[in-house]
CSV table of C-alpha atoms in Angstrom, one decimal:
chain,number,residue,atom,x,y,z
A,1,MET,CA,0.0,0.0,0.0
A,2,ASP,CA,1.5,3.3,-1.2
A,3,LEU,CA,1.3,5.9,1.6
A,4,THR,CA,4.0,8.2,0.4
A,5,GLY,CA,1.9,10.8,-1.3
A,6,GLY,CA,-1.7,12.1,-1.3
A,7,PHE,CA,-4.1,13.8,-3.6
A,8,THR,CA,-3.8,16.9,-5.7
A,9,LEU,CA,-6.5,19.0,-7.3
A,10,ASP,CA,-7.1,18.5,-11.0
A,11,HIS,CA,-6.5,22.1,-12.0
A,12,SER,CA,-7.2,21.4,-15.6
A,13,SER,CA,-10.9,21.5,-14.7
A,14,SER,CA,-10.7,24.3,-12.1
A,15,THR,CA,-12.2,26.8,-14.5
A,16,ALA,CA,-14.5,24.5,-16.4
A,17,ALA,CA,-18.2,24.4,-15.7
A,18,PRO,CA,-19.2,21.8,-13.2
A,19,SER,CA,-20.3,18.5,-14.7
A,20,CYS,CA,-23.9,17.5,-14.0
A,21,ARG,CA,-22.9,13.8,-13.9
A,22,ALA,CA,-21.7,12.4,-10.6
A,23,PRO,CA,-18.7,10.2,-10.7
A,24,SER,CA,-19.2,6.5,-10.9
A,25,PRO,CA,-19.4,4.8,-7.4
A,26,GLY,CA,-15.8,3.6,-7.6
A,27,ALA,CA,-14.4,6.8,-9.0
A,28,PRO,CA,-13.0,8.4,-5.9
A,29,SER,CA,-11.6,5.1,-4.5
A,30,ILE,CA,-8.1,5.6,-3.3
A,31,GLY,CA,-5.5,3.5,-5.1
A,32,ALA,CA,-1.8,4.3,-5.2
A,33,LEU,CA,-1.6,7.8,-3.8
A,34,SER,CA,-0.2,10.4,-6.1
A,35,THR,CA,3.4,11.5,-5.3
A,36,GLY,CA,3.5,14.4,-7.7
A,37,ALA,CA,4.5,17.8,-6.6
A,38,PRO,CA,1.8,20.3,-5.7
A,39,SER,CA,0.4,22.1,-8.8
A,40,THR,CA,1.2,25.7,-9.2
A,41,GLY,CA,-0.9,28.4,-7.8
A,42,ALA,CA,-0.7,31.3,-5.4
A,43,PRO,CA,0.0,30.3,-1.8
A,44,SER,CA,-2.6,30.8,0.9
A,45,THR,CA,-2.5,34.2,2.5
A,46,GLY,CA,-4.4,33.1,5.5
A,47,ALA,CA,-3.2,32.7,9.0
A,48,PRO,CA,-1.0,29.7,10.0
A,49,SER,CA,-2.8,26.4,10.5
A,50,VAL,CA,-4.8,26.1,13.7
A,51,ARG,CA,-6.4,23.1,15.2
A,52,ALA,CA,-10.2,23.2,15.0
A,53,ALA,CA,-12.3,23.0,18.1
A,54,PRO,CA,-14.1,19.6,18.0
A,55,ARG,CA,-17.7,19.3,17.0
A,56,LEU,CA,-18.1,22.8,15.5
A,57,PRO,CA,-21.5,23.0,13.8
A,58,PRO,CA,-21.7,23.8,10.1
A,59,GLN,CA,-21.6,27.5,9.3
A,60,GLY,CA,-24.6,27.5,6.8
A,61,GLY,CA,-25.3,26.6,3.2
A,62,ALA,CA,-26.0,23.0,2.8
A,63,GLY,CA,-28.3,22.4,5.7
A,64,ARG,CA,-30.5,25.3,4.7
A,65,ARG,CA,-31.3,24.2,1.2
A,66,ALA,CA,-34.5,22.3,0.6
A,67,GLU,CA,-35.3,20.5,-2.7
A,68,LYS,CA,-38.1,18.1,-3.3
A,69,GLY,CA,-37.0,14.6,-4.2
A,70,SER,CA,-35.8,11.4,-2.6
A,71,ALA,CA,-34.0,11.5,0.7
A,72,GLY,CA,-30.5,10.5,-0.2
A,73,GLY,CA,-30.5,7.1,-1.8
A,74,GLY,CA,-34.1,6.4,-1.9
A,75,GLY,CA,-36.8,5.8,0.6
A,76,GLY,CA,-40.0,7.9,0.5
A,77,GLY,CA,-40.7,11.5,-0.4
A,78,GLY,CA,-38.5,13.2,2.1
A,79,LEU,CA,-36.5,16.3,1.4
A,80,ARG,CA,-33.1,16.0,-0.3
A,81,ALA,CA,-32.0,18.6,2.2
A,82,ARG,CA,-31.4,15.8,4.6
A,83,PRO,CA,-27.9,14.5,3.6
A,84,ALA,CA,-27.5,10.8,4.0
A,85,VAL,CA,-24.7,8.3,3.5
A,86,THR,CA,-25.6,6.2,0.5
A,87,GLU,CA,-22.4,4.3,-0.1
A,88,LEU,CA,-19.6,2.9,2.0
A,89,ARG,CA,-16.2,2.1,0.5
A,90,LEU,CA,-13.6,-0.2,2.2
A,91,SER,CA,-10.8,0.0,-0.3
A,92,ALA,CA,-8.4,-1.6,2.2
A,93,PHE,CA,-9.6,-2.0,5.7
A,94,ALA,CA,-9.0,-5.0,8.0
A,95,GLY,CA,-10.3,-8.0,6.1
A,96,HIS,CA,-12.0,-5.9,3.3
A,97,ARG,CA,-10.5,-5.2,-0.1
A,98,SER,CA,-12.1,-3.1,-2.8
A,99,ALA,CA,-15.5,-3.4,-1.1
A,100,VAL,CA,-18.2,-1.0,-2.2
A,101,HIS,CA,-21.6,-1.2,-0.4
A,102,ALA,CA,-24.7,0.7,-1.4
A,103,LEU,CA,-26.7,1.8,1.6
A,104,GLY,CA,-30.5,2.1,1.5
A,105,PRO,CA,-32.8,3.5,4.1
A,106,VAL,CA,-32.6,0.2,6.0
A,107,THR,CA,-29.4,-1.9,5.3
A,108,LEU,CA,-28.5,-5.1,7.0
A,109,PHE,CA,-25.1,-6.8,6.6
A,110,THR,CA,-25.0,-10.5,7.0
A,111,GLY,CA,-22.5,-13.3,6.6
A,112,PRO,CA,-20.7,-16.0,8.5
A,113,SER,CA,-18.5,-15.2,11.6
A,114,GLY,CA,-15.4,-13.5,10.4
A,115,SER,CA,-16.8,-12.1,7.2
A,116,GLY,CA,-16.4,-8.5,8.4
A,117,LYS,CA,-19.9,-7.5,9.4
A,118,SER,CA,-18.9,-5.6,12.6
A,119,THR,CA,-15.8,-4.2,10.8
A,120,THR,CA,-18.1,-2.6,8.2
A,121,LEU,CA,-20.1,-0.7,10.8
A,122,ARG,CA,-16.9,0.2,12.6
A,123,ALA,CA,-15.6,2.0,9.4
A,124,TYR,CA,-18.9,3.9,9.1
A,125,GLU,CA,-18.8,5.0,12.8
A,126,ALA,CA,-15.1,6.0,12.4
A,127,LEU,CA,-16.0,8.4,9.5
A,128,ALA,CA,-18.9,9.8,11.6
A,129,ARG,CA,-16.6,10.4,14.6
A,130,LEU,CA,-13.9,12.1,12.5
A,131,SER,CA,-16.5,14.4,10.9
A,132,ALA,CA,-17.6,15.4,14.4
A,133,GLY,CA,-14.1,16.5,15.3
A,134,ASP,CA,-12.7,13.5,17.1
A,135,THR,CA,-8.9,13.0,16.6
A,136,LEU,CA,-7.5,10.0,14.8
A,137,ASP,CA,-6.1,8.4,17.9
A,138,GLU,CA,-9.5,8.7,19.6
A,139,VAL,CA,-11.2,7.0,16.7
A,140,PHE,CA,-8.5,4.3,16.0
A,141,PRO,CA,-6.9,3.4,19.4
A,142,ASP,CA,-5.9,0.1,17.8
A,143,ALA,CA,-5.2,1.3,14.3
A,144,ALA,CA,-2.8,-1.5,13.5
A,145,ASP,CA,-5.7,-3.9,13.6
A,146,CYS,CA,-7.4,-2.0,10.8
A,147,VAL,CA,-4.5,-2.6,8.4
A,148,PRO,CA,-5.1,-5.6,6.0
A,149,GLU,CA,-3.0,-8.5,7.2
A,150,ARG,CA,-1.2,-9.0,3.9
A,151,ALA,CA,-0.4,-5.3,3.5
A,152,ARG,CA,3.4,-5.0,3.1
A,153,PRO,CA,5.3,-2.1,4.6
A,154,ASP,CA,7.1,0.3,2.2
A,155,ALA,CA,10.8,1.0,2.4
A,156,GLN,CA,10.2,3.3,5.4
A,157,GLY,CA,8.1,0.7,7.2
A,158,ARG,CA,4.8,2.4,6.6
A,159,ARG,CA,1.4,0.6,6.4
A,160,GLY,CA,-2.1,1.8,6.6
A,161,PHE,CA,-5.7,1.5,5.4
A,162,ARG,CA,-8.2,3.3,3.1
A,163,ILE,CA,-11.9,4.0,3.6
A,164,GLY,CA,-14.5,6.3,2.1
A,165,CYS,CA,-18.2,7.1,1.6
A,166,THR,CA,-20.7,8.9,-0.5
A,167,ILE,CA,-23.1,11.4,1.0
A,168,ASP,CA,-26.1,12.3,-1.1
A,169,GLY,CA,-28.1,15.5,-0.6
A,170,PRO,CA,-28.8,19.0,-2.1
A,171,GLU,CA,-25.4,19.1,-3.7
A,172,GLY,CA,-25.8,15.7,-5.3
A,173,PRO,CA,-23.5,12.8,-4.5
A,174,VAL,CA,-20.4,14.0,-2.7
A,175,HIS,CA,-17.5,11.5,-2.2
A,176,LEU,CA,-15.1,11.5,0.7
A,177,ASP,CA,-12.0,9.2,0.6
A,178,LEU,CA,-9.4,8.9,3.3
A,179,ALA,CA,-5.9,7.2,3.4
A,180,VAL,CA,-4.6,6.6,6.9
A,181,GLN,CA,-1.0,5.6,7.9
A,182,ALA,CA,-1.2,3.3,10.9
A,183,GLU,CA,2.5,2.4,11.2
A,184,PRO,CA,5.0,3.6,12.3
A,185,ARG,CA,2.9,6.6,13.4
A,186,LEU,CA,-0.8,7.2,13.1
A,187,ARG,CA,-1.7,10.0,10.8
A,188,ILE,CA,-3.9,11.0,7.8
A,189,VAL,CA,-1.7,11.0,4.7
A,190,GLY,CA,-4.3,11.7,2.0
A,191,GLU,CA,-7.9,13.0,1.8
A,192,ARG,CA,-10.1,13.8,-1.2
A,193,LEU,CA,-13.5,15.5,-1.4
A,194,THR,CA,-15.2,15.2,-4.8
A,195,GLY,CA,-18.5,16.5,-6.0
A,196,ARG,CA,-20.1,17.1,-9.5
A,197,GLY,CA,-17.0,15.6,-11.2
A,198,ARG,CA,-14.6,18.0,-9.5
A,199,THR,CA,-12.0,17.5,-6.8
A,200,LEU,CA,-12.9,20.1,-4.2
A,201,LEU,CA,-10.3,19.3,-1.5
A,202,ALA,CA,-7.1,17.3,-1.7
A,203,THR,CA,-4.5,16.7,1.0
A,204,ALA,CA,-1.1,15.1,0.8
A,205,LEU,CA,1.8,14.3,3.1
A,206,ARG,CA,4.7,16.4,1.9
A,207,ASP,CA,7.1,16.5,4.9
A,208,PRO,CA,7.0,13.3,7.1
A,209,GLY,CA,8.8,15.2,9.8
A,210,ARG,CA,5.9,17.6,10.5
A,211,PRO,CA,2.5,16.8,12.0
A,212,THR,CA,0.7,18.4,9.0
A,213,VAL,CA,-0.5,17.6,5.5
A,214,GLN,CA,-0.6,20.0,2.6
A,215,ALA,CA,-4.2,20.9,1.8
A,216,GLU,CA,-5.4,22.6,-1.3
A,217,TRP,CA,-9.0,23.4,-2.2
A,218,HIS,CA,-10.9,24.7,-5.1
A,219,THR,CA,-11.4,28.5,-5.2
A,220,ALA,CA,-12.3,29.4,-8.8
A,221,GLY,CA,-11.5,33.1,-8.3
A,222,THR,CA,-8.4,35.1,-9.2
A,223,THR,CA,-6.5,32.4,-7.4
A,224,PRO,CA,-7.8,29.0,-8.7
A,225,VAL,CA,-6.5,27.0,-5.7
A,226,THR,CA,-5.8,27.9,-2.0
A,227,ARG,CA,-3.2,26.0,0.0
A,228,ALA,CA,-2.6,25.7,3.7
A,229,PRO,CA,-1.2,23.2,6.1
A,230,PHE,CA,-3.8,21.1,8.0
A,231,PRO,CA,-3.2,18.9,11.1
A,232,ASP,CA,-2.6,15.3,10.2
A,233,ASP,CA,-4.8,13.9,12.9
A,234,LEU,CA,-8.1,15.7,12.0
A,235,LEU,CA,-10.5,15.3,9.1
A,236,GLY,CA,-9.7,18.1,6.7
A,237,THR,CA,-13.3,18.2,5.4
A,238,ALA,CA,-14.6,19.1,8.8
A,239,LEU,CA,-12.0,22.0,9.0
A,240,LEU,CA,-13.1,23.7,5.8
A,241,PRO,CA,-16.0,25.7,7.4
A,242,LEU,CA,-13.3,27.3,9.6
A,243,ARG,CA,-10.9,28.0,6.8
A,244,VAL,CA,-12.9,28.9,3.7
A,245,ALA,CA,-14.3,32.4,3.4
A,246,GLY,CA,-17.1,31.6,1.0
A,247,LYS,CA,-16.4,34.7,-1.2
A,248,THR,CA,-16.2,33.1,-4.6
A,249,PRO,CA,-18.5,30.6,-6.3
A,250,GLY,CA,-15.8,28.0,-6.0
A,251,GLN,CA,-15.4,28.5,-2.3
A,252,LEU,CA,-19.2,28.3,-1.9
A,253,GLU,CA,-19.2,25.0,-3.8
A,254,VAL,CA,-16.5,23.6,-1.5
A,255,LEU,CA,-18.3,24.8,1.6
A,256,ALA,CA,-21.6,23.3,0.5
A,257,ALA,CA,-20.1,20.0,-0.2
A,258,ALA,CA,-18.1,19.9,3.0
A,259,GLU,CA,-21.2,20.8,5.1
A,260,GLN,CA,-23.2,18.1,3.4
A,261,VAL,CA,-20.6,15.5,4.3
A,262,VAL,CA,-20.3,16.7,7.9
A,263,VAL,CA,-24.1,16.8,8.4
A,264,GLY,CA,-24.7,13.5,6.7
A,265,LEU,CA,-22.0,11.6,8.7
A,266,ARG,CA,-22.6,13.3,12.1
A,267,SER,CA,-26.2,12.0,12.0
A,268,ALA,CA,-25.0,8.5,13.1
A,269,PHE,CA,-25.8,7.0,16.5
A,270,ALA,CA,-24.3,3.7,17.4
A,271,CYS,CA,-26.7,1.8,19.7
A,272,ASP,CA,-25.6,-1.3,21.5
A,273,PRO,CA,-28.2,-2.1,24.2
A,274,ARG,CA,-26.7,-3.9,27.2
A,275,PRO,CA,-29.6,-5.5,29.2
A,276,GLU,CA,-27.4,-6.0,32.3
A,277,ARG,CA,-27.1,-2.2,32.6
A,278,MET,CA,-30.8,-1.5,31.9
A,279,ARG,CA,-32.4,-3.2,34.9
A,280,ALA,CA,-31.4,-1.0,37.8
A,281,PRO,CA,-33.2,2.2,38.8
A,282,VAL,CA,-31.4,5.4,37.7
A,283,PRO,CA,-31.5,9.1,38.8
A,284,PRO,CA,-33.6,11.3,36.6
A,285,GLY,CA,-31.6,13.7,34.5
A,286,GLU,CA,-31.3,15.2,31.0
A,287,GLY,CA,-32.9,12.1,29.5
A,288,ARG,CA,-30.6,11.5,26.5
A,289,LEU,CA,-30.2,7.8,25.7
A,290,ARG,CA,-26.6,6.5,26.0
A,291,ARG,CA,-25.0,4.0,23.6
A,292,GLY,CA,-25.4,1.1,26.0
A,293,CYS,CA,-29.0,2.2,27.0
A,294,GLY,CA,-28.2,1.8,30.7
A,295,ASN,CA,-30.3,4.9,31.4
A,296,LEU,CA,-33.4,3.6,29.6
A,297,ALA,CA,-35.6,4.4,32.6
A,298,GLU,CA,-34.4,8.0,32.7
A,299,VAL,CA,-35.2,8.5,29.0
A,300,LEU,CA,-38.6,7.0,29.4
A,301,HIS,CA,-39.2,9.4,32.3
A,302,ARG,CA,-38.5,12.2,29.9
A,303,THR,CA,-40.5,10.9,26.9
A,304,HIS,CA,-43.5,10.2,29.2
A,305,THR,CA,-43.7,13.9,29.9
A,306,ASP,CA,-42.2,15.6,26.9
A,307,CYS,CA,-43.2,13.3,24.0
A,308,PRO,CA,-46.6,11.7,24.9
A,309,ARG,CA,-47.4,10.7,21.4
A,310,ARG,CA,-44.1,9.0,20.8
A,311,HIS,CA,-44.3,7.4,24.3
A,312,HIS,CA,-47.8,6.1,23.5
A,313,ARG,CA,-46.5,4.6,20.3
A,314,LEU,CA,-43.6,3.0,22.1
A,315,ALA,CA,-46.1,1.4,24.5
A,316,ALA,CA,-47.9,-0.1,21.5
A,317,VAL,CA,-44.6,-1.4,20.2
A,318,ALA,CA,-43.9,-2.9,23.6
A,319,ALA,CA,-47.2,-4.7,23.6
A,320,ALA,CA,-46.3,-6.3,20.2
A,321,GLY,CA,-42.9,-7.6,21.4
A,322,CYS,CA,-43.2,-8.4,25.1
A,323,VAL,CA,-44.7,-11.4,26.7
A,324,GLY,CA,-48.2,-11.1,28.2
A,325,THR,CA,-50.8,-8.3,28.0
A,326,VAL,CA,-49.2,-4.8,27.9
A,327,THR,CA,-51.5,-1.8,28.1
A,328,GLY,CA,-48.9,0.9,28.7
A,329,LEU,CA,-45.3,1.8,29.5
A,330,GLY,CA,-44.9,3.7,32.8
A,331,VAL,CA,-42.3,5.2,35.1
A,332,GLN,CA,-42.2,5.0,38.8
A,333,GLU,CA,-40.4,7.5,41.1
A,334,LEU,CA,-38.8,5.7,43.9
A,335,PRO,CA,-38.3,7.0,47.5
A,336,GLU,CA,-34.5,7.2,47.1
A,337,GLY,CA,-34.9,9.7,44.3
A,338,THR,CA,-34.4,7.3,41.4
A,339,VAL,CA,-36.8,6.2,38.7
A,340,ARG,CA,-37.6,2.8,37.2
A,341,ALA,CA,-39.6,1.8,34.1
A,342,VAL,CA,-42.5,-0.6,34.3
A,343,LEU,CA,-44.9,-2.4,31.9
A,344,GLU,CA,-48.5,-1.6,32.7
A,345,ARG,CA,-50.7,-4.7,32.6
A,346,GLY,CA,-54.3,-3.3,32.6
A,347,GLY,CA,-55.5,-3.6,36.1
A,348,ARG,CA,-52.9,-6.2,37.1
A,349,PRO,CA,-49.7,-5.4,39.0
A,350,VAL,CA,-47.1,-3.7,36.9
A,351,THR,CA,-43.9,-5.5,35.7
A,352,PRO,CA,-40.6,-3.6,36.4
A,353,LEU,CA,-38.3,-3.7,33.3
A,354,ALA,CA,-35.8,-5.4,35.6
A,355,ARG,CA,-37.9,-8.6,35.3
A,356,LEU,CA,-37.9,-8.6,31.5
A,357,GLY,CA,-35.7,-10.9,29.5
A,358,ASP,CA,-32.6,-9.7,27.6
A,359,GLY,CA,-34.3,-9.9,24.3
A,360,GLU,CA,-37.3,-7.8,25.5
A,361,LEU,CA,-35.0,-5.1,26.9
A,362,ARG,CA,-32.9,-5.0,23.7
A,363,TYR,CA,-36.1,-4.8,21.7
A,364,LEU,CA,-37.5,-1.9,23.7
A,365,ALA,CA,-34.2,0.0,23.6
A,366,LEU,CA,-33.9,-0.3,19.8
A,367,ALA,CA,-37.6,0.7,19.3
A,368,LEU,CA,-37.1,3.7,21.5
A,369,THR,CA,-34.1,4.8,19.4
A,370,LEU,CA,-36.1,4.6,16.2
A,371,LEU,CA,-39.1,6.5,17.7
A,372,THR,CA,-37.2,9.4,19.4
A,373,GLY,CA,-34.6,11.0,17.1
A,374,PRO,CA,-31.4,13.0,17.7
A,375,GLY,CA,-32.9,15.2,20.4
A,376,VAL,CA,-33.3,12.3,22.8
A,377,LEU,CA,-30.0,10.5,22.0
A,378,GLU,CA,-26.6,11.2,23.4
A,379,MET,CA,-25.1,12.3,20.1
A,380,ASP,CA,-23.8,15.5,18.6
A,381,ARG,CA,-26.7,17.8,17.7
A,382,ILE,CA,-26.2,20.0,14.7
A,383,ALA,CA,-27.5,23.2,16.2
A,384,GLU,CA,-27.5,25.3,13.0
A,385,VAL,CA,-29.5,22.8,11.0
A,386,PRO,CA,-33.3,22.9,11.6
A,387,GLU,CA,-34.6,19.7,13.2
A,388,ALA,CA,-37.0,19.2,10.3
A,389,MET,CA,-34.0,18.8,8.0
A,390,GLN,CA,-31.9,16.6,10.3
A,391,SER,CA,-31.9,12.8,10.0
A,392,LEU,CA,-30.7,10.0,12.2
A,393,THR,CA,-28.8,6.9,11.1
A,394,LEU,CA,-29.0,4.1,13.7
A,395,LEU,CA,-25.9,1.9,13.7
A,396,ALA,CA,-26.7,-1.4,15.4
A,397,ASP,CA,-24.1,-4.2,15.4
A,398,GLY,CA,-25.9,-7.4,16.2
A,399,LEU,CA,-29.4,-5.9,15.7
A,400,ASP,CA,-31.1,-9.2,16.2
A,401,ARG,CA,-29.0,-10.4,19.1
A,402,GLY,CA,-31.4,-12.1,21.7
A,403,LEU,CA,-34.5,-11.3,19.7
A,404,ASP,CA,-37.1,-13.8,18.5
A,405,GLU,CA,-38.6,-13.8,15.0
A,406,ARG,CA,-41.7,-11.8,16.1
A,407,GLN,CA,-39.6,-9.1,17.7
A,408,VAL,CA,-37.3,-8.9,14.6
A,409,GLY,CA,-40.4,-8.5,12.4
A,410,GLU,CA,-41.8,-5.7,14.5
A,411,LEU,CA,-38.5,-3.8,14.5
A,412,LEU,CA,-38.1,-4.2,10.7
A,413,GLY,CA,-41.6,-3.0,10.2
A,414,LEU,CA,-41.1,0.0,12.5
A,415,ALA,CA,-37.7,0.8,10.8
A,416,THR,CA,-39.0,0.7,7.3
A,417,GLY,CA,-42.1,2.6,8.1
A,418,ILE,CA,-40.2,5.4,9.8
A,419,ALA,CA,-37.4,5.4,7.2
A,420,ALA,CA,-40.0,6.1,4.4
A,421,ASP,CA,-40.1,9.8,5.3
A,422,GLY,CA,-36.4,10.2,5.2
A,423,HIS,CA,-35.8,11.1,8.8
A,424,ILE,CA,-34.5,7.7,10.0
A,425,ARG,CA,-32.0,5.3,8.4
A,426,VAL,CA,-30.7,2.1,9.8
A,427,ALA,CA,-27.4,0.2,9.2
A,428,GLY,CA,-27.0,-3.0,11.1
A,429,THR,CA,-25.6,-6.5,11.2
A,430,VAL,CA,-27.7,-9.7,11.5
A,431,GLY,CA,-27.5,-13.4,11.4
A,432,ALA,CA,-28.6,-15.7,8.6
A,433,ARG,CA,-32.1,-16.3,10.0
A,434,THR,CA,-32.9,-12.6,10.3
A,435,ALA,CA,-31.4,-12.0,6.9
A,436,ALA,CA,-33.8,-14.4,5.3
A,437,GLN,CA,-36.7,-12.7,7.1
A,438,ALA,CA,-35.4,-9.3,6.0
A,439,ARG,CA,-35.2,-10.3,2.4
A,440,ARG,CA,-39.0,-10.8,2.6
A,441,THR,CA,-39.5,-7.3,4.1
A,442,PRO,CA,-40.1,-4.5,1.5
A,443,GLY,CA,-37.7,-1.6,2.0
A,444,VAL,CA,-34.8,-3.6,3.5
A,445,THR,CA,-31.5,-3.9,1.7
A,446,VAL,CA,-29.6,-7.1,2.7
A,447,VAL,CA,-25.8,-7.2,1.9
A,448,ASP,CA,-24.3,-10.6,2.1
A,449,LEU,CA,-20.6,-10.5,3.0
A,450,SER,CA,-20.1,-14.3,2.6
A,451,GLY,CA,-18.2,-13.8,-0.7
C-alpha cells in the first residue's frame, strides 16, 4: 500500500463548468496515492494552521437548502435537504479489499462469523466520529488492527488503510476518501473530497517530519487554488468551514459539499443495548439515551412527559414484542430519588423492566431509538440545521441479538415505516435467520458478505 503521497487537485478542470454527472461509485476510491509535486498556484495568504475545536456545527449553506425529491439514496418522499450516507467504501480496511456497499434507508449486513460485518459498521462509525471533530487516535486506538493482514510495509516501514463514503443531498452525491497511515505513526496522509465531477479538496503528506499535511482546495477566483497546512490527525473536510471564506462561487461550492458531508456523517448514533445495565433504577436527568442504553428508565421518564405521542406509540410497540398483556409503559419515582420503568398490565400489577428478558430489553431500547430521534439520544446535535432537515442513522451491530422472530419482524416494520419519510436510516448486522426474514420485508436492503 503506497502511503507516500496524497491527492492533488485537478487544475485542468478548475475553471470549467461543473459536470452534471456524478462520478461512478468507484471513481474516488483511493488506489496508489499520487506523489507528484503540488500544482502551481498562489499560496494561501491566511493565518497559520490552527487546530479546530471539535464538533463545530456547520456554518450555513448545505443544511438550509430544501429540494423536493428522494432523501439521499431512496426511501419515500423526504427532502433532499437531509444529507445521507448512500455508499460505504472499504478499499483496504482490516479484512476488506475493494469493497463497495450501497446503503439504502434500511441496510442489514449478514455473513458468517469473520466475514467482516462488525468491521463494516466500525468503518462507518469511524468516519462519523472524524466528521464530528474526534482525533485520529481517539477513533482508532488500535489502528494496526485496521491494516489488511497482507499489506506489506514500504521502504520506510509504513502501512495503513483506506476507507471512504458517498453522501447524497442537495449538492448531489459528494464523495469522501481517506488514506490513513497506521505504522509507524498514526496520521492521515491523504484525503479527497469530490463533487459534481470536480475534486474540491485534496491533501497530501509532503514532509513526514511535520505533523501536518498540505491541503489545497478549489477556489475558482483570481487564485484557482488555495493551499494551507492542516493537522494530520483531524479530518480536513470538517475543518473547511473554519478556513474557507465563501467569497467566490468555487469557495461556496467547497463549503456546501463539506457541510453536506459533515451533516450526513454526524447523524449517526451507534446503539448497543446492554440488558445487564438496563435493569437498575437510575437518577432522573437530562434524558438522553446513551449507547449502552443503561439509562433507559431516565429517558422513558422524559418521553412520558415531553413526548406523549411517541411514548404512547412506544407502548404499542412494547405490547407487540413483550410477553403477556401490555397496556402501557410507565415510570415510577422511587423514595431514594431514582426512577424505574415498568410495563402496565391493565389492572394487574405492573412489571418492572428489571424482570424482562434480555431480548425484550434490547427490543424496547432499539424501538425507543427509532421513535425518538437525535434530540433524545446522546449524540452530537447540529445546532444550526433545523430539526425538520436533520436525520438519524442508527448503527446497530448485532441488531437481532437475543430477539425472536416476532420481535425482529416488529422492528423491521417499524424501521422501514419510519425510514420512508427520510428522517431515519438504519445500518445493522444480523445473522442468517434474520437476513432471510429481512429479504421478505419490503424496504430492506440485505448485503451478504459471505463472498
